[in-house]
Amino acid sequence: MRIVVLAGGIGGARFLRGLKAAEPQADITVVGNTGDDIHLFGLKVCPDLDTVMYTLGEGINEEQGWGRRDETWSIRAEMAEYGVEPTWFGLGDRDYATHIVRTQMMSAGYPLSAVTEALCARWQPGVRLIPMSDDRVETHVVVDTAELGEDAEHPGVRRAIHFQEYWVKHRASVTAHAIVPVGIEEAKPAPGVLAAIAEADVILFPPSNPVVSIGTILGVPGIRDALVEASAPVVGLSPIVGGAPVRGMADKVLEAVGVETSAVAVAKHYGPGLLDGWLVDATDADAVAPVEEAGIRCRAIPLMMTDVEATAAMARAALDMAAEVRAAGEAGA
């Protein structure tokens, strides 16, 4: 079975671990979000790609869900002694090696997709991990400067800050007025992305952020169209449970794009032209009918990724729904 998964960071990585447990023989291609990428201390940092790579390669800090296991922080301490900014984004000593190798290879002319493949040769994640694009795309968030403690005498003035500053430094505590993926209009899908989608048997959207993770991937010109045209069923799992995100700031960025924080609203945000199936949590069983009325097949199942077994059950349910969609299409034909 050829499965394509569009993935962000922690949620996408943990879902992939369950998917591999559910279908160990599957040929899985992961299209990873790079909108969270940032250049720090002269290094190219790809948080979502690295989280997938470390998680599936058994090197992740399980408690945090990001960064390396058994990490140390000597370089960070030394940088602080020099007064180097920013101090709000920490890179561990082990993690630095990944970013140094990536930056060296890219400086030598290798595209991000080739660099990611080389890094994965060490980690052996058991999937083919491809960045959504080799082109630079970095998500920014438009905020009020007064909420940042700037220009207090000029209320209403806004500026864009990098998504990492919004999320890591400010913990999404300032109001997001718009989400701007800088560079996305000129970006092209990385080599292999469109072919993987066209050849897939199943396409899955894990419970990743629908705006700044999966939404950013969909914003790369050509990717949404390829998904709509694909013969494979597209099935998503809701990142919203009981009217709130399971983790992260999805509610804040959904508000910024005018979407209610609910399983129904996110399904409609993706749309029936894109989604064939949608899984919601058992606590949101009342969402099934309105989602199906919108033209998207829907089921309610437990959606909390409490362990690998529970996550594997979610993955199996998504694959079962894809099979239902395919069977219904064949019967209609």
Tab-separated table of C-alpha atoms in Angstrom:
chain	number	residue	atom	x	y	z
A	1	MET	CA	0.000	0.000	0.000
A	2	ARG	CA	1.367	3.405	-1.016
A	3	ILE	CA	0.401	6.008	1.564
A	4	VAL	CA	1.107	9.737	1.419
A	5	VAL	CA	0.891	11.726	4.658
A	6	LEU	CA	0.998	15.517	4.940
A	7	ALA	CA	2.619	16.216	8.286
A	8	GLY	CA	3.582	18.977	10.651
A	9	GLY	CA	5.685	18.370	13.747
A	10	ILE	CA	4.703	16.616	16.970
A	11	GLY	CA	1.168	15.542	16.038
A	12	GLY	CA	2.194	14.391	12.582
A	13	ALA	CA	5.234	12.522	13.879
A	14	ARG	CA	3.289	10.669	16.563
A	15	PHE	CA	0.571	9.751	14.088
A	16	LEU	CA	3.187	8.380	11.712
A	17	ARG	CA	4.541	6.151	14.453
A	18	GLY	CA	1.072	4.689	14.884
A	19	LEU	CA	0.594	4.359	11.126
A	20	LYS	CA	3.826	2.381	10.825
A	21	ALA	CA	2.646	0.079	13.614
A	22	ALA	CA	-0.721	-0.381	11.896
A	23	GLU	CA	0.739	-1.001	8.423
A	24	PRO	CA	4.367	-2.085	8.825
A	25	GLN	CA	4.656	-3.154	5.172
A	26	ALA	CA	3.252	0.071	3.726
A	27	ASP	CA	5.302	2.331	1.463
A	28	ILE	CA	4.883	5.674	3.275
A	29	THR	CA	5.860	9.044	1.839
A	30	VAL	CA	5.704	12.010	4.207
A	31	VAL	CA	5.380	15.511	2.794
A	32	GLY	CA	6.719	17.655	5.615
A	33	ASN	CA	5.877	21.240	6.468
A	34	THR	CA	8.782	23.668	6.114
A	35	GLY	CA	6.877	26.857	6.886
A	36	ASP	CA	8.168	26.609	10.473
A	37	ASP	CA	11.779	26.735	9.224
A	38	ILE	CA	13.971	29.489	10.598
A	39	HIS	CA	17.564	30.676	10.186
A	40	LEU	CA	19.282	30.984	13.571
A	41	PHE	CA	22.944	31.637	14.384
A	42	GLY	CA	23.777	31.190	10.704
A	43	LEU	CA	22.089	27.776	10.588
A	44	LYS	CA	19.071	26.454	8.699
A	45	VAL	CA	16.681	24.911	11.250
A	46	CYS	CA	13.755	22.729	10.091
A	47	PRO	CA	11.736	21.940	13.251
A	48	ASP	CA	8.969	19.849	11.673
A	49	LEU	CA	11.210	17.774	9.415
A	50	ASP	CA	13.540	17.084	12.334
A	51	THR	CA	10.700	16.149	14.676
A	52	VAL	CA	9.460	13.541	12.189
A	53	MET	CA	13.002	12.271	11.603
A	54	TYR	CA	13.932	12.075	15.297
A	55	THR	CA	10.584	10.551	16.352
A	56	LEU	CA	10.609	7.762	13.776
A	57	GLY	CA	14.364	7.289	14.227
A	58	GLU	CA	13.972	6.740	17.993
A	59	GLY	CA	15.981	9.826	18.877
A	60	ILE	CA	13.243	12.189	20.065
A	61	ASN	CA	12.824	13.635	23.534
A	62	GLU	CA	9.573	11.817	24.284
A	63	GLU	CA	8.516	14.106	27.121
A	64	GLN	CA	8.824	17.278	25.032
A	65	GLY	CA	7.880	15.747	21.704
A	66	TRP	CA	10.671	17.760	20.054
A	67	GLY	CA	14.460	17.920	20.237
A	68	ARG	CA	16.915	15.144	20.974
A	69	ARG	CA	16.790	12.571	23.749
A	70	ASP	CA	19.584	12.880	26.361
A	71	GLU	CA	20.278	16.414	25.167
A	72	THR	CA	22.820	18.790	26.723
A	73	TRP	CA	22.892	22.574	26.477
A	74	SER	CA	26.512	23.734	26.730
A	75	ILE	CA	26.503	25.705	23.468
A	76	ARG	CA	23.299	27.497	24.414
A	77	ALA	CA	24.833	28.549	27.733
A	78	GLU	CA	27.971	29.800	26.018
A	79	MET	CA	25.934	31.743	23.449
A	80	ALA	CA	24.034	33.399	26.296
A	81	GLU	CA	27.326	34.418	27.902
A	82	TYR	CA	28.219	36.190	24.661
A	83	GLY	CA	24.842	37.919	24.693
A	84	VAL	CA	23.829	36.396	21.381
A	85	GLU	CA	20.176	36.756	20.409
A	86	PRO	CA	17.654	35.261	20.259
A	87	THR	CA	17.738	33.647	23.673
A	88	TRP	CA	14.157	32.413	23.443
A	89	PHE	CA	14.892	29.638	20.919
A	90	GLY	CA	17.064	26.879	22.306
A	91	LEU	CA	19.124	24.455	20.266
A	92	GLY	CA	20.681	21.532	22.108
A	93	ASP	CA	24.248	20.351	21.550
A	94	ARG	CA	23.201	17.156	19.748
A	95	ASP	CA	20.603	19.006	17.723
A	96	TYR	CA	23.216	21.527	16.557
A	97	ALA	CA	24.959	18.771	14.592
A	98	THR	CA	21.892	18.236	12.418
A	99	HIS	CA	21.606	21.929	11.609
A	100	ILE	CA	25.323	22.276	10.913
A	101	VAL	CA	25.292	19.358	8.465
A	102	ARG	CA	22.147	20.682	6.784
A	103	THR	CA	23.548	24.181	6.422
A	104	GLN	CA	26.900	22.967	5.092
A	105	MET	CA	25.215	20.792	2.464
A	106	MET	CA	22.840	23.545	1.385
A	107	SER	CA	25.737	26.030	1.208
A	108	ALA	CA	27.467	23.539	-1.087
A	109	GLY	CA	24.472	23.657	-3.413
A	110	TYR	CA	22.391	20.651	-2.361
A	111	PRO	CA	18.613	21.265	-2.245
A	112	LEU	CA	16.726	20.720	1.002
A	113	SER	CA	15.107	17.528	-0.331
A	114	ALA	CA	18.512	15.942	-1.018
A	115	VAL	CA	19.820	17.110	2.346
A	116	THR	CA	16.794	15.628	4.127
A	117	GLU	CA	17.363	12.315	2.377
A	118	ALA	CA	21.002	12.349	3.506
A	119	LEU	CA	20.066	13.116	7.113
A	120	CYS	CA	17.478	10.336	7.076
A	121	ALA	CA	20.157	7.872	5.962
A	122	ARG	CA	21.464	8.113	9.500
A	123	TRP	CA	18.112	8.017	11.311
A	124	GLN	CA	16.368	5.376	9.179
A	125	PRO	CA	12.831	6.631	9.912
A	126	GLY	CA	11.230	3.888	7.798
A	127	VAL	CA	9.404	6.428	5.614
A	128	ARG	CA	10.410	8.608	2.691
A	129	LEU	CA	10.514	12.126	4.143
A	130	ILE	CA	10.266	14.948	1.586
A	131	PRO	CA	10.012	18.662	2.378
A	132	MET	CA	6.987	20.307	0.799
A	133	SER	CA	9.346	22.514	-1.214
A	134	ASP	CA	13.042	23.106	-1.759
A	135	ASP	CA	12.270	26.820	-1.869
A	136	ARG	CA	12.427	29.004	1.216
A	137	VAL	CA	9.020	29.494	2.820
A	138	GLU	CA	8.741	30.908	6.334
A	139	THR	CA	5.416	31.527	8.056
A	140	HIS	CA	4.896	34.898	9.721
A	141	VAL	CA	2.097	36.091	11.979
A	142	VAL	CA	0.678	39.629	11.892
A	143	VAL	CA	0.282	41.024	15.417
A	144	ASP	CA	-0.316	44.350	17.162
A	145	THR	CA	2.951	45.984	18.157
A	146	ALA	CA	1.325	47.219	21.368
A	147	GLU	CA	0.797	43.610	22.471
A	148	LEU	CA	4.523	43.062	21.975
A	149	GLY	CA	5.250	45.982	24.287
A	150	GLU	CA	6.191	48.216	21.354
A	151	ASP	CA	4.598	51.480	20.159
A	152	ALA	CA	2.218	51.636	23.089
A	153	GLU	CA	1.493	55.242	22.097
A	154	HIS	CA	0.387	54.107	18.618
A	155	PRO	CA	-2.395	51.541	19.098
A	156	GLY	CA	-3.446	49.690	15.993
A	157	VAL	CA	0.023	49.472	14.470
A	158	ARG	CA	0.783	45.958	13.304
A	159	ARG	CA	3.798	44.064	12.031
A	160	ALA	CA	4.638	40.524	11.009
A	161	ILE	CA	6.809	38.366	13.252
A	162	HIS	CA	8.236	34.945	12.474
A	163	PHE	CA	5.972	32.073	13.480
A	164	GLN	CA	8.655	30.756	15.848
A	165	GLU	CA	8.740	34.099	17.658
A	166	TYR	CA	4.937	34.041	17.909
A	167	TRP	CA	4.843	30.471	19.212
A	168	VAL	CA	8.090	29.932	21.132
A	169	LYS	CA	8.753	33.412	22.510
A	170	HIS	CA	5.200	34.660	22.995
A	171	ARG	CA	3.487	31.263	23.427
A	172	ALA	CA	0.691	32.483	21.141
A	173	SER	CA	-0.335	34.952	23.845
A	174	VAL	CA	-0.638	37.854	21.397
A	175	THR	CA	-3.553	38.103	18.992
A	176	ALA	CA	-2.865	36.708	15.530
A	177	HIS	CA	-4.542	38.896	12.899
A	178	ALA	CA	-3.228	37.129	9.798
A	179	ILE	CA	-1.001	34.214	8.831
A	180	VAL	CA	1.488	35.015	6.073
A	181	PRO	CA	3.626	32.203	4.612
A	182	VAL	CA	6.355	34.367	3.097
A	183	GLY	CA	7.678	33.005	-0.197
A	184	ILE	CA	4.919	30.472	-0.780
A	185	GLU	CA	3.593	32.041	-3.958
A	186	GLU	CA	6.929	31.495	-5.693
A	187	ALA	CA	7.573	28.055	-4.172
A	188	LYS	CA	7.416	24.832	-6.174
A	189	PRO	CA	6.724	21.349	-4.803
A	190	ALA	CA	9.934	19.492	-4.007
A	191	PRO	CA	10.957	16.702	-6.402
A	192	GLY	CA	8.869	13.614	-5.747
A	193	VAL	CA	5.938	15.323	-4.030
A	194	LEU	CA	3.517	15.454	-6.955
A	195	ALA	CA	4.510	12.002	-8.201
A	196	ALA	CA	3.934	10.479	-4.752
A	197	ILE	CA	0.477	12.042	-4.588
A	198	ALA	CA	-0.430	10.850	-8.083
A	199	GLU	CA	0.726	7.288	-7.345
A	200	ALA	CA	-0.738	6.991	-3.830
A	201	ASP	CA	-3.357	4.461	-2.812
A	202	VAL	CA	-4.321	6.512	0.257
A	203	ILE	CA	-3.630	10.108	1.326
A	204	LEU	CA	-3.885	11.048	4.988
A	205	PHE	CA	-4.027	14.323	6.910
A	206	PRO	CA	-2.959	13.554	10.496
A	207	PRO	CA	-4.216	15.696	13.391
A	208	SER	CA	-1.665	18.412	12.635
A	209	ASN	CA	-2.385	22.141	12.688
A	210	PRO	CA	-4.762	22.847	9.771
A	211	VAL	CA	-3.446	26.382	9.251
A	212	VAL	CA	0.314	26.551	9.880
A	213	SER	CA	1.192	22.900	9.198
A	214	ILE	CA	-1.079	21.161	6.699
A	215	GLY	CA	-2.468	24.499	5.533
A	216	THR	CA	1.009	25.695	4.617
A	217	ILE	CA	1.723	22.526	2.643
A	218	LEU	CA	-1.560	22.968	0.771
A	219	GLY	CA	-0.546	26.532	-0.019
A	220	VAL	CA	2.437	25.469	-2.150
A	221	PRO	CA	1.248	25.999	-5.746
A	222	GLY	CA	0.352	22.679	-7.320
A	223	ILE	CA	-0.039	20.567	-4.195
A	224	ARG	CA	-3.732	21.204	-3.469
A	225	ASP	CA	-4.598	20.694	-7.149
A	226	ALA	CA	-2.655	17.422	-7.181
A	227	LEU	CA	-4.577	16.209	-4.120
A	228	VAL	CA	-7.927	17.154	-5.649
A	229	GLU	CA	-7.050	15.354	-8.873
A	230	ALA	CA	-5.576	12.280	-7.164
A	231	SER	CA	-7.390	8.992	-7.577
A	232	ALA	CA	-6.565	8.058	-3.961
A	233	PRO	CA	-9.073	8.824	-1.192
A	234	VAL	CA	-8.059	11.721	1.068
A	235	VAL	CA	-8.914	11.141	4.733
A	236	GLY	CA	-8.197	13.522	7.603
A	237	LEU	CA	-8.244	13.244	11.375
A	238	SER	CA	-9.490	16.201	13.386
A	239	PRO	CA	-6.941	18.063	15.525
A	240	ILE	CA	-9.863	19.622	17.408
A	241	VAL	CA	-11.482	17.625	20.209
A	242	GLY	CA	-14.352	19.026	22.232
A	243	GLY	CA	-13.950	22.473	20.716
A	244	ALA	CA	-10.262	22.835	21.577
A	245	PRO	CA	-6.943	21.764	20.063
A	246	VAL	CA	-5.423	18.648	21.599
A	247	ARG	CA	-2.163	20.603	21.845
A	248	GLY	CA	-0.657	23.718	20.348
A	249	MET	CA	-2.290	26.934	19.203
A	250	ALA	CA	-4.618	25.798	16.432
A	251	ASP	CA	-7.487	27.762	17.961
A	252	LYS	CA	-5.523	31.035	17.759
A	253	VAL	CA	-4.482	30.629	14.130
A	254	LEU	CA	-7.894	29.299	13.071
A	255	GLU	CA	-9.403	32.507	14.446
A	256	ALA	CA	-6.864	34.486	12.417
A	257	VAL	CA	-8.181	32.924	9.190
A	258	GLY	CA	-11.824	33.217	10.217
A	259	VAL	CA	-12.487	29.553	11.047
A	260	GLU	CA	-14.296	28.398	14.179
A	261	THR	CA	-12.422	26.011	16.476
A	262	SER	CA	-14.509	22.906	15.918
A	263	ALA	CA	-14.164	19.569	14.166
A	264	VAL	CA	-16.967	20.547	11.783
A	265	ALA	CA	-15.465	23.905	10.856
A	266	VAL	CA	-12.024	22.444	10.160
A	267	ALA	CA	-13.541	19.790	7.891
A	268	LYS	CA	-15.417	22.486	5.984
A	269	HIS	CA	-12.248	24.602	5.881
A	270	TYR	CA	-10.487	21.800	4.015
A	271	GLY	CA	-13.633	21.304	1.972
A	272	PRO	CA	-15.441	18.402	0.262
A	273	GLY	CA	-13.469	19.010	-2.927
A	274	LEU	CA	-10.328	18.035	-1.043
A	275	LEU	CA	-11.443	15.702	1.748
A	276	ASP	CA	-13.230	12.428	1.077
A	277	GLY	CA	-13.354	11.338	4.707
A	278	TRP	CA	-13.015	12.914	8.153
A	279	LEU	CA	-12.571	11.304	11.542
A	280	VAL	CA	-13.698	13.161	14.654
A	281	ASP	CA	-13.285	12.223	18.297
A	282	ALA	CA	-15.975	10.182	20.018
A	283	THR	CA	-16.792	13.224	22.176
A	284	ASP	CA	-17.687	15.086	18.977
A	285	ALA	CA	-20.162	12.496	17.676
A	286	ASP	CA	-22.663	15.288	17.043
A	287	ALA	CA	-20.266	16.591	14.373
A	288	VAL	CA	-20.801	13.567	12.133
A	289	ALA	CA	-24.121	14.660	10.654
A	290	PRO	CA	-23.128	18.241	9.709
A	291	VAL	CA	-19.847	17.042	8.203
A	292	GLU	CA	-21.681	14.462	6.093
A	293	GLU	CA	-24.228	17.095	5.100
A	294	ALA	CA	-21.257	19.085	3.760
A	295	GLY	CA	-20.434	16.148	1.485
A	296	ILE	CA	-17.638	14.515	3.499
A	297	ARG	CA	-17.909	10.976	4.856
A	298	CYS	CA	-17.458	11.122	8.648
A	299	ARG	CA	-17.056	8.791	11.644
A	300	ALA	CA	-16.527	9.374	15.378
A	301	ILE	CA	-13.772	7.335	17.061
A	302	PRO	CA	-11.303	7.888	19.938
A	303	LEU	CA	-8.694	10.350	18.649
A	304	MET	CA	-6.337	10.781	21.584
A	305	MET	CA	-2.813	9.574	20.792
A	306	THR	CA	-2.148	8.309	24.308
A	307	ASP	CA	0.238	5.577	23.129
A	308	VAL	CA	1.334	3.784	19.974
A	309	GLU	CA	-1.490	1.234	20.200
A	310	ALA	CA	-4.176	3.926	20.437
A	311	THR	CA	-2.578	5.834	17.579
A	312	ALA	CA	-2.361	2.677	15.462
A	313	ALA	CA	-6.098	2.200	16.004
A	314	MET	CA	-6.660	5.737	14.681
A	315	ALA	CA	-4.523	4.993	11.644
A	316	ARG	CA	-6.409	1.760	10.957
A	317	ALA	CA	-9.711	3.638	11.190
A	318	ALA	CA	-8.447	6.177	8.654
A	319	LEU	CA	-7.358	3.413	6.282
A	320	ASP	CA	-10.711	1.655	6.742
A	321	MET	CA	-12.514	4.865	5.849
A	322	ALA	CA	-10.330	5.240	2.764
A	323	ALA	CA	-11.336	1.723	1.741
A	324	GLU	CA	-15.017	2.656	2.225
A	325	VAL	CA	-14.582	5.733	0.036
A	326	ARG	CA	-12.836	3.705	-2.657
A	327	ALA	CA	-15.507	0.973	-2.560
A	328	ALA	CA	-18.295	3.540	-2.779
A	329	GLY	CA	-16.592	5.171	-5.759
A	330	GLU	CA	-16.214	1.839	-7.535
A	331	ALA	CA	-19.827	0.957	-6.857
A	332	GLY	CA	-20.960	4.323	-8.211
A	333	ALA	CA	-18.841	3.858	-11.317
